[in-house]
Short mmCIF file of C-alpha atoms and ligand atoms in Angstrom, two decimals:
data_model
loop_
_atom_site.label_atom_id
_atom_site.label_comp_id
_atom_site.label_asym_id
_atom_site.label_seq_id
_atom_site.Cartn_x
_atom_site.Cartn_y
_atom_site.Cartn_z
CA UNK O 1 -4.90 -26.00 14.98
CA UNK O 2 -4.98 -25.67 11.11
CA UNK O 3 -4.41 -22.13 9.90
CA UNK O 4 -5.03 -21.16 6.42
CA UNK O 5 -2.94 -17.72 5.11
CA UNK O 6 -3.03 -15.65 2.07
CA UNK O 7 -1.64 -12.67 0.56
CA UNK O 8 -3.86 -10.67 -1.67
CA UNK O 9 -3.98 -7.43 -3.78
CA UNK O 10 -0.79 -5.27 -4.91
CA UNK O 11 2.20 -6.96 -3.09
CA UNK O 12 4.22 -5.06 -0.78
CA UNK O 13 7.59 -5.49 1.36
CA UNK O 14 7.14 -7.19 4.56
CA UNK O 15 4.31 -10.00 3.14
CA UNK O 16 6.97 -12.75 3.74
CA UNK O 17 7.83 -11.44 7.19
CA UNK O 18 4.07 -11.81 8.15
CA UNK O 19 4.16 -15.42 6.58
CA UNK O 20 7.16 -16.30 8.51
CA UNK O 21 5.87 -15.04 11.76
CA UNK O 22 2.87 -16.91 11.48
CA UNK O 23 4.32 -20.15 10.84
CA UNK O 24 7.27 -19.59 13.59
CA UNK O 25 4.54 -18.84 16.18
CA UNK O 26 1.70 -21.21 14.91
CA UNK O 27 3.91 -24.14 13.90
CA UNK O 28 7.10 -23.82 15.85
CA UNK O 29 5.49 -22.73 19.22
CA UNK O 30 2.07 -23.82 19.45
CA UNK O 31 2.12 -26.95 17.38
CA UNK O 32 -0.17 -25.70 14.49
CA UNK O 33 -0.39 -26.73 11.03
CA UNK O 34 -0.27 -23.82 8.67
CA UNK O 35 -1.10 -23.81 4.91
CA UNK O 36 -0.66 -21.18 2.60
CA UNK O 37 -3.11 -20.52 -0.26
CA UNK O 38 -1.39 -19.25 -3.45
CA UNK O 39 -2.28 -15.90 -5.18
CA UNK O 40 -4.72 -14.56 -2.55
CA UNK O 41 -8.36 -15.54 -2.88
CA UNK O 42 -7.78 -17.30 -6.30
CA UNK O 43 -5.95 -20.04 -4.23
CA UNK O 44 -8.69 -20.40 -1.97
CA UNK O 45 -11.49 -20.31 -4.99
CA UNK O 46 -9.56 -22.97 -6.75
CA UNK O 47 -8.21 -24.88 -3.94
CA UNK O 48 -4.64 -24.34 -4.61
CA UNK O 49 -2.29 -24.33 -1.50
CA UNK O 50 0.80 -25.46 -0.04
CA UNK O 51 1.79 -26.67 3.49
CA UNK O 52 4.07 -24.11 5.10
CA UNK O 53 6.47 -25.79 7.82
CA UNK O 54 9.61 -24.08 9.65
CA UNK O 55 11.96 -24.99 6.74
CA UNK O 56 9.73 -23.36 4.19
CA UNK O 57 9.99 -19.99 5.75
CA UNK O 58 13.60 -19.96 6.62
CA UNK O 59 15.41 -16.71 4.99
CA UNK O 60 12.11 -15.04 4.40
CA UNK O 61 12.32 -11.75 6.62
CA UNK O 62 14.60 -9.77 4.27
CA UNK O 63 12.95 -10.87 1.08
CA UNK O 64 10.28 -8.70 -0.79
CA UNK O 65 7.04 -9.74 -2.54
CA UNK O 66 5.22 -12.97 -1.26
CA UNK O 67 6.33 -16.42 -1.77
CA UNK O 68 2.63 -17.07 -1.90
CA UNK O 69 1.82 -15.24 -4.70
CA UNK O 70 -1.05 -12.58 -4.99
CA UNK O 71 -4.07 -11.48 -7.07
CA UNK O 72 -6.73 -9.14 -7.21
CA UNK O 73 -9.24 -12.10 -7.50
CA UNK O 74 -12.53 -11.25 -5.84
CA UNK O 75 -14.54 -14.05 -4.82
CA UNK O 76 -17.67 -12.07 -4.47
CA UNK O 77 -17.34 -11.01 -8.46
CA UNK O 78 -17.28 -14.80 -9.27
CA UNK O 79 -20.50 -16.86 -9.56
CA UNK O 80 -20.87 -19.27 -6.41
CA UNK O 81 -17.91 -17.47 -5.27
CA UNK O 82 -18.37 -17.39 -1.53
CA UNK O 83 -19.76 -20.97 -1.39
CA UNK O 84 -16.40 -22.12 -3.36
CA UNK O 85 -14.15 -20.57 -0.85
CA UNK O 86 -16.09 -21.92 2.32
CA UNK O 87 -16.08 -25.42 0.63
CA UNK O 88 -12.21 -25.25 0.08
CA UNK O 89 -11.68 -24.04 3.62
CA UNK O 90 -14.19 -26.73 5.04
CA UNK O 91 -12.47 -29.58 2.73
CA UNK O 92 -9.07 -28.43 3.81
CA UNK O 93 -9.83 -28.50 7.53
CA UNK O 94 -8.98 -25.10 7.99
CA UNK O 95 -10.03 -23.84 11.59
CA UNK O 96 -9.05 -20.28 10.96
CA UNK O 97 -7.86 -17.86 8.11
CA UNK O 98 -5.31 -15.37 8.06
CA UNK O 99 -5.81 -12.99 4.93
CA UNK O 100 -3.00 -10.26 4.62
CA UNK O 101 -4.37 -7.52 2.56
CA UNK O 102 -5.59 -4.03 1.76
CA UNK O 103 -9.28 -2.63 1.77
CA UNK O 104 -10.07 -5.16 -1.13
CA UNK O 105 -8.75 -8.44 0.30
CA UNK O 106 -10.00 -7.62 3.89
CA UNK O 107 -13.11 -6.46 2.35
CA UNK O 108 -13.77 -10.00 1.20
CA UNK O 109 -12.50 -11.13 4.51
CA UNK O 110 -15.13 -9.02 6.78
CA UNK O 111 -17.82 -10.40 4.65
CA UNK O 112 -16.96 -14.07 4.88
CA UNK O 113 -16.46 -13.65 8.37
CA UNK O 114 -20.19 -12.15 8.68
CA UNK O 115 -21.14 -15.46 7.21
CA UNK O 116 -19.91 -17.15 10.25
CA UNK O 117 -18.53 -20.09 7.92
CA UNK O 118 -14.96 -19.59 8.71
CA UNK O 119 -13.03 -17.64 11.66
CA UNK O 120 -11.03 -15.06 10.12
CA UNK O 121 -8.39 -12.73 11.57
CA UNK O 122 -7.00 -9.88 8.90
CA UNK O 123 -3.62 -8.32 8.59
CA UNK O 124 -3.57 -5.03 7.11
CA UNK O 125 -0.83 -4.33 4.32
CA UNK O 126 -0.39 -1.63 1.80
CA UNK O 127 2.20 0.81 0.57
CA UNK O 128 -0.64 3.35 0.28
CA UNK O 129 -1.11 3.52 3.93
CA UNK O 130 -4.65 4.24 3.50
CA UNK O 131 -6.20 1.55 5.86
CA UNK O 132 -8.40 3.18 8.56
CA UNK O 133 -8.10 1.60 12.23
CA UNK O 134 -4.29 1.10 11.80
CA UNK O 135 -1.93 3.80 12.55
CA UNK O 136 0.40 2.57 9.98
CA UNK O 137 0.52 -0.60 7.31
CA UNK O 138 3.56 -2.24 6.64
CA UNK O 139 5.00 -1.55 3.04
CA UNK O 140 4.33 1.94 3.72
CA UNK O 141 7.90 2.87 5.19
CA UNK O 142 9.82 1.00 2.66
CA UNK O 143 7.76 2.68 -0.22
CA UNK O 144 8.35 6.20 1.30
CA UNK O 145 12.13 5.18 1.65
CA UNK O 146 12.29 4.34 -2.09
CA UNK O 147 10.58 7.32 -3.03
CA UNK O 148 12.85 9.70 -0.96
CA UNK O 149 15.89 8.38 -2.22
CA UNK O 150 14.85 8.90 -5.78
CA UNK O 151 13.64 12.54 -4.73
CA UNK O 152 17.38 12.89 -3.19
CA UNK O 153 19.27 11.82 -6.27
CA UNK O 154 16.66 13.80 -8.52
CA UNK O 155 17.48 17.16 -6.71
CA UNK O 156 21.22 16.84 -8.00
CA UNK O 157 20.44 16.20 -11.55
CA UNK O 158 17.85 18.36 -11.82
CA UNK O 159 20.07 21.39 -10.21
CA UNK O 160 22.69 20.36 -12.93
CA UNK O 161 20.46 20.59 -15.88
CA UNK O 162 18.12 23.62 -14.62
CA UNK O 163 14.97 21.59 -15.19
CA UNK O 164 11.81 20.74 -13.39
CA UNK O 165 11.56 17.19 -12.47
CA UNK O 166 7.98 15.80 -11.65
CA UNK O 167 8.08 12.54 -9.68
CA UNK O 168 4.84 10.65 -9.83
CA UNK O 169 4.43 8.21 -6.84
CA UNK O 170 1.72 5.45 -6.05
CA UNK O 171 -0.98 5.69 -3.46
CA UNK O 172 -4.18 5.53 -5.38
CA UNK O 173 -6.83 7.95 -3.50
CA UNK O 174 -4.66 8.55 -0.48
CA UNK O 175 -1.70 11.12 -0.64
CA UNK O 176 0.48 9.59 2.21
CA UNK O 177 3.31 8.04 0.06
CA UNK O 178 3.60 11.64 -1.70
CA UNK O 179 3.37 13.63 1.36
CA UNK O 180 5.95 11.51 3.60
CA UNK O 181 8.38 11.13 0.54
CA UNK O 182 7.95 14.67 -0.29
CA UNK O 183 8.49 16.09 3.22
CA UNK O 184 11.65 13.70 3.67
CA UNK O 185 12.80 14.65 0.02
CA UNK O 186 12.29 18.38 0.47
CA UNK O 187 10.26 18.86 -2.48
CA UNK O 188 9.33 22.09 -3.61
CA UNK O 189 5.67 21.08 -4.49
CA UNK O 190 3.65 18.29 -3.30
CA UNK O 191 0.18 17.33 -4.96
CA UNK O 192 -2.29 14.78 -3.14
CA UNK O 193 -5.59 13.49 -4.31
CA UNK O 194 -7.05 14.94 -0.88
CA UNK O 195 -6.29 18.51 -2.14
CA UNK O 196 -7.19 19.12 -5.62
CA UNK O 197 -4.24 21.75 -7.00
CA UNK O 198 -4.26 25.10 -8.43
CA UNK O 199 -2.14 24.74 -11.66
CA UNK O 200 -1.29 28.61 -11.40
CA UNK O 201 0.06 27.86 -7.92
CA UNK O 202 2.29 24.94 -8.85
CA UNK O 203 3.91 27.23 -11.87
CA UNK O 204 4.41 30.01 -9.13
CA UNK O 205 6.09 27.45 -6.93
CA UNK O 206 8.25 26.29 -10.05
CA UNK O 207 9.23 29.98 -10.91
CA UNK O 208 10.33 30.84 -7.36
CA UNK O 209 12.33 27.67 -6.90
CA UNK O 210 14.22 28.74 -10.08
CA UNK O 211 14.44 32.11 -8.96
CA UNK O 212 16.22 31.21 -5.76
CA UNK O 213 18.98 29.59 -7.97
CA UNK O 214 17.78 25.85 -7.82
CA UNK O 215 15.80 23.62 -9.77
CA UNK O 216 12.17 22.45 -8.53
CA UNK O 217 11.29 19.19 -7.75
CA UNK O 218 7.50 18.47 -7.93
CA UNK O 219 6.14 15.16 -6.25
CA UNK O 220 2.60 14.29 -7.65
CA UNK O 221 0.65 11.31 -6.16
CA UNK O 222 -1.16 9.22 -8.93
CA UNK O 223 -4.57 10.25 -8.12
CA UNK O 224 -3.87 13.79 -7.60
CA UNK O 225 -6.19 16.00 -9.94
CA UNK O 226 -6.35 19.77 -10.78
CA UNK O 227 -8.99 22.12 -9.15
CA UNK O 228 -10.76 22.82 -12.80
CA UNK O 229 -11.15 19.16 -13.21
CA UNK O 230 -8.67 19.05 -16.48
CA UNK O 231 -6.24 16.38 -16.59
CA UNK O 232 -8.12 13.36 -15.26
CA UNK O 233 -6.18 10.74 -15.95
CA UNK O 234 -6.67 6.68 -15.99
CA UNK O 235 -6.22 4.24 -18.40
CA UNK O 236 -10.03 3.31 -18.03
CA UNK O 237 -9.13 -0.33 -17.31
CA UNK O 238 -11.06 -1.54 -14.19
CA UNK O 239 -9.88 -4.52 -11.30
CA UNK O 240 -12.15 -7.23 -10.23
CA UNK O 241 -12.98 -4.73 -7.32
CA UNK O 242 -14.02 -2.10 -9.81
CA UNK O 243 -10.87 0.23 -9.37
CA UNK O 244 -9.48 2.25 -12.01
CA UNK O 245 -5.86 2.06 -12.87
CA UNK O 246 -4.48 5.60 -12.20
CA UNK O 247 -1.34 6.97 -13.82
CA UNK O 248 0.00 9.58 -16.07
CA UNK O 249 -0.56 12.68 -13.97
CA UNK O 250 3.27 13.22 -13.84
CA UNK O 251 3.96 13.17 -17.51
CA UNK O 252 0.89 15.60 -18.14
CA UNK O 253 2.13 17.90 -15.51
CA UNK O 254 5.51 18.07 -16.54
CA UNK O 255 4.16 19.11 -20.17
CA UNK O 256 1.91 21.64 -18.50
CA UNK O 257 4.96 22.97 -16.51
CA UNK O 258 7.31 23.29 -19.62
CA UNK O 259 4.93 25.19 -21.73
CA UNK O 260 3.63 27.56 -18.99
CA UNK O 261 7.40 28.53 -17.60
CA UNK O 262 9.34 27.97 -20.99
CA UNK O 263 11.83 25.93 -19.18
CA UNK O 264 12.57 22.08 -19.59
CA UNK O 265 10.30 19.90 -17.43
CA UNK O 266 10.84 16.00 -17.33
CA UNK O 267 8.74 13.56 -15.45
CA UNK O 268 9.83 10.17 -13.54
CA UNK O 269 7.22 7.67 -12.63
CA UNK O 270 8.69 5.73 -9.85
CA UNK O 271 5.82 2.96 -10.22
CA UNK O 272 6.24 -0.66 -9.03
CA UNK O 273 9.78 -0.04 -7.77
CA UNK O 274 8.11 1.53 -4.85
CA UNK O 275 6.73 -1.82 -4.03
CA UNK O 276 9.65 -3.83 -4.77
CA UNK O 277 12.54 -5.25 -2.94
CA UNK O 278 13.68 -5.69 0.70
CA UNK O 279 11.41 -4.38 3.51
CA UNK O 280 12.86 -1.60 5.85
CA UNK O 281 13.68 -2.24 9.51
CA UNK O 282 10.46 -0.82 10.59
CA UNK O 283 8.36 -2.84 8.21
CA UNK O 284 10.06 -6.13 8.95
CA UNK O 285 9.38 -5.39 12.45
CA UNK O 286 5.62 -4.28 12.13
CA UNK O 287 5.07 -7.29 9.89
CA UNK O 288 6.43 -9.70 12.26
CA UNK O 289 4.54 -8.18 15.04
CA UNK O 290 1.16 -8.33 13.15
CA UNK O 291 1.97 -11.93 12.18
CA UNK O 292 2.62 -12.96 16.02
CA UNK O 293 -0.61 -11.01 16.75
CA UNK O 294 -2.81 -12.90 14.14
CA UNK O 295 -1.85 -16.27 15.65
CA UNK O 296 -2.26 -14.94 19.37
CA UNK O 297 -5.85 -13.70 17.97
CA UNK O 298 -6.64 -16.79 16.43
CA UNK O 299 -5.83 -18.74 19.57
CA UNK O 300 -7.98 -16.76 21.58
CA UNK O 301 -10.71 -17.77 19.55
CA UNK O 302 -11.19 -14.02 17.72
CA UNK O 303 -13.24 -13.81 14.44
CA UNK O 304 -14.10 -10.70 12.26
CA UNK O 305 -11.10 -8.86 13.70
CA UNK O 306 -7.97 -7.30 11.98
CA UNK O 307 -4.64 -6.78 13.94
CA UNK O 308 -3.61 -3.08 13.85
CA UNK O 309 -1.08 -0.57 15.21
CA UNK O 310 -2.23 2.09 17.78
CA UNK O 311 0.68 4.19 18.88
CA UNK O 312 3.19 1.39 19.69
CA UNK O 313 0.88 -1.37 20.54
CA UNK O 314 -0.74 -3.88 18.49
CA UNK O 315 -4.19 -4.14 18.96
CA UNK O 316 -7.64 -5.88 17.51
CA UNK O 317 -10.27 -3.81 15.80
CA UNK O 318 -13.43 -5.17 13.91
CA UNK O 319 -12.60 -5.85 10.53
CA UNK O 320 -16.02 -4.49 9.16
CA UNK O 321 -14.86 -0.96 10.89
CA UNK O 322 -11.27 -1.41 9.19
CA UNK O 323 -12.45 -1.56 6.02
CA UNK O 324 -15.47 0.74 6.06
CA UNK O 325 -13.74 3.99 4.84
CA UNK O 326 -10.09 5.22 3.64
CA UNK O 327 -7.57 6.97 5.62
CA UNK O 328 -7.05 10.15 3.90
CA UNK O 329 -4.43 12.86 4.51
CA UNK O 330 -5.91 15.26 6.69
CA UNK O 331 -6.17 19.00 5.69
CA UNK O 332 -3.70 20.14 8.60
CA UNK O 333 -0.82 17.33 7.55
CA UNK O 334 -0.93 18.92 4.25
CA UNK O 335 -0.63 22.40 5.71
CA UNK O 336 2.51 21.38 7.39
CA UNK O 337 4.05 20.27 4.01
CA UNK O 338 2.94 23.59 2.24
CA UNK O 339 5.38 25.46 4.50
CA UNK O 340 8.08 24.26 2.38
CA UNK O 341 6.85 24.77 -1.12
CA UNK O 342 8.34 27.17 -3.69
O1 F6P B 401 -2.63 -0.52 -3.65
C1 F6P B 401 -1.42 -0.60 -4.10
C2 F6P B 401 -0.88 -0.13 -5.32
O2 F6P B 401 0.54 0.15 -5.44
C3 F6P B 401 -1.24 1.73 -5.56
O3 F6P B 401 -0.57 2.27 -5.04
C4 F6P B 401 -1.67 1.58 -6.82
O4 F6P B 401 -2.42 2.39 -7.58
C5 F6P B 401 -1.87 0.07 -7.44
O5 F6P B 401 -1.50 -0.79 -6.37
C6 F6P B 401 -1.13 -0.38 -8.60
O6 F6P B 401 -1.63 -1.63 -8.86
P1 F6P B 401 -1.17 -2.88 -10.21
O7 F6P B 401 -0.38 -2.04 -11.03
O8 F6P B 401 -0.58 -3.83 -9.28
O9 F6P B 401 -2.36 -3.25 -10.54
#
């Protein structure tokens, strides 16, 4: 068989581990040919690909990013995009495509699968962990580890200077990174998009922490908003999938806390450092298992499915179902974190 593979959307640690697993199982065990399209859907639109053999994936397991490159290209936002994609796949003799991506990349995959023009088996990735139908996406554990380590370090410098430190983390419209990193790092306040915050309550927690003789750490997800609607922050710029670029809530909140408490507050925006570098052991194993399972699904003749983690098992779920809605933090999970505020 000839299998096409691509990585789309924001990069995340573990993408190369999937590519390696697909090639090791497909080429090494089942005699397949694997072709990698460069920069996500752009490579398929523009017929830009590279053959992937066993030698080309050596050493990839611990490497962050993606050797295939990525983009947020949306073929459905380009004139004749879907036809061009199907044309490339036909000309390249690709029997099945394995797109590795989040809701956007896999949303395109779901629509292409519906045309019946190509067989598609998706692999879920995103540091945001916001894909429904899988318990975890790879990349998330690494991002949480990076953010937790930052919070650990910020506790000691914050305490030394008796100042509030506000840590802004990624996650777009889902608060998973903030929730897990904040809980793991012992943050004194965690703010997530799913639970609009009350500025007075944040200030009260900050004061309480100072009163106990320590300095507060506030973890804020980039998509978090105050209840009264003020401080809605974005650059206004949109990507090809219509997502507004978020960011800026951390510095704005730090300024507000400083003004309201009369004590110094600083913001740390972790940004892309959460997405870079080597994957954690959990992400290496999950990404590898997803890659193996994708090849097995392709050989089983599946299409329109995504491999997913349910408990400790890798299962197949309909792509359309997986991309229909985001997986957000439930109220009861946030309530667990709230016990430690202040
Ligand atoms: O979806 C992953 C993510 O890192 C989000 O958490 C973030 O909002 C977005 O991508 C940033 O994307 P970029 O800066 O690459 O456009």
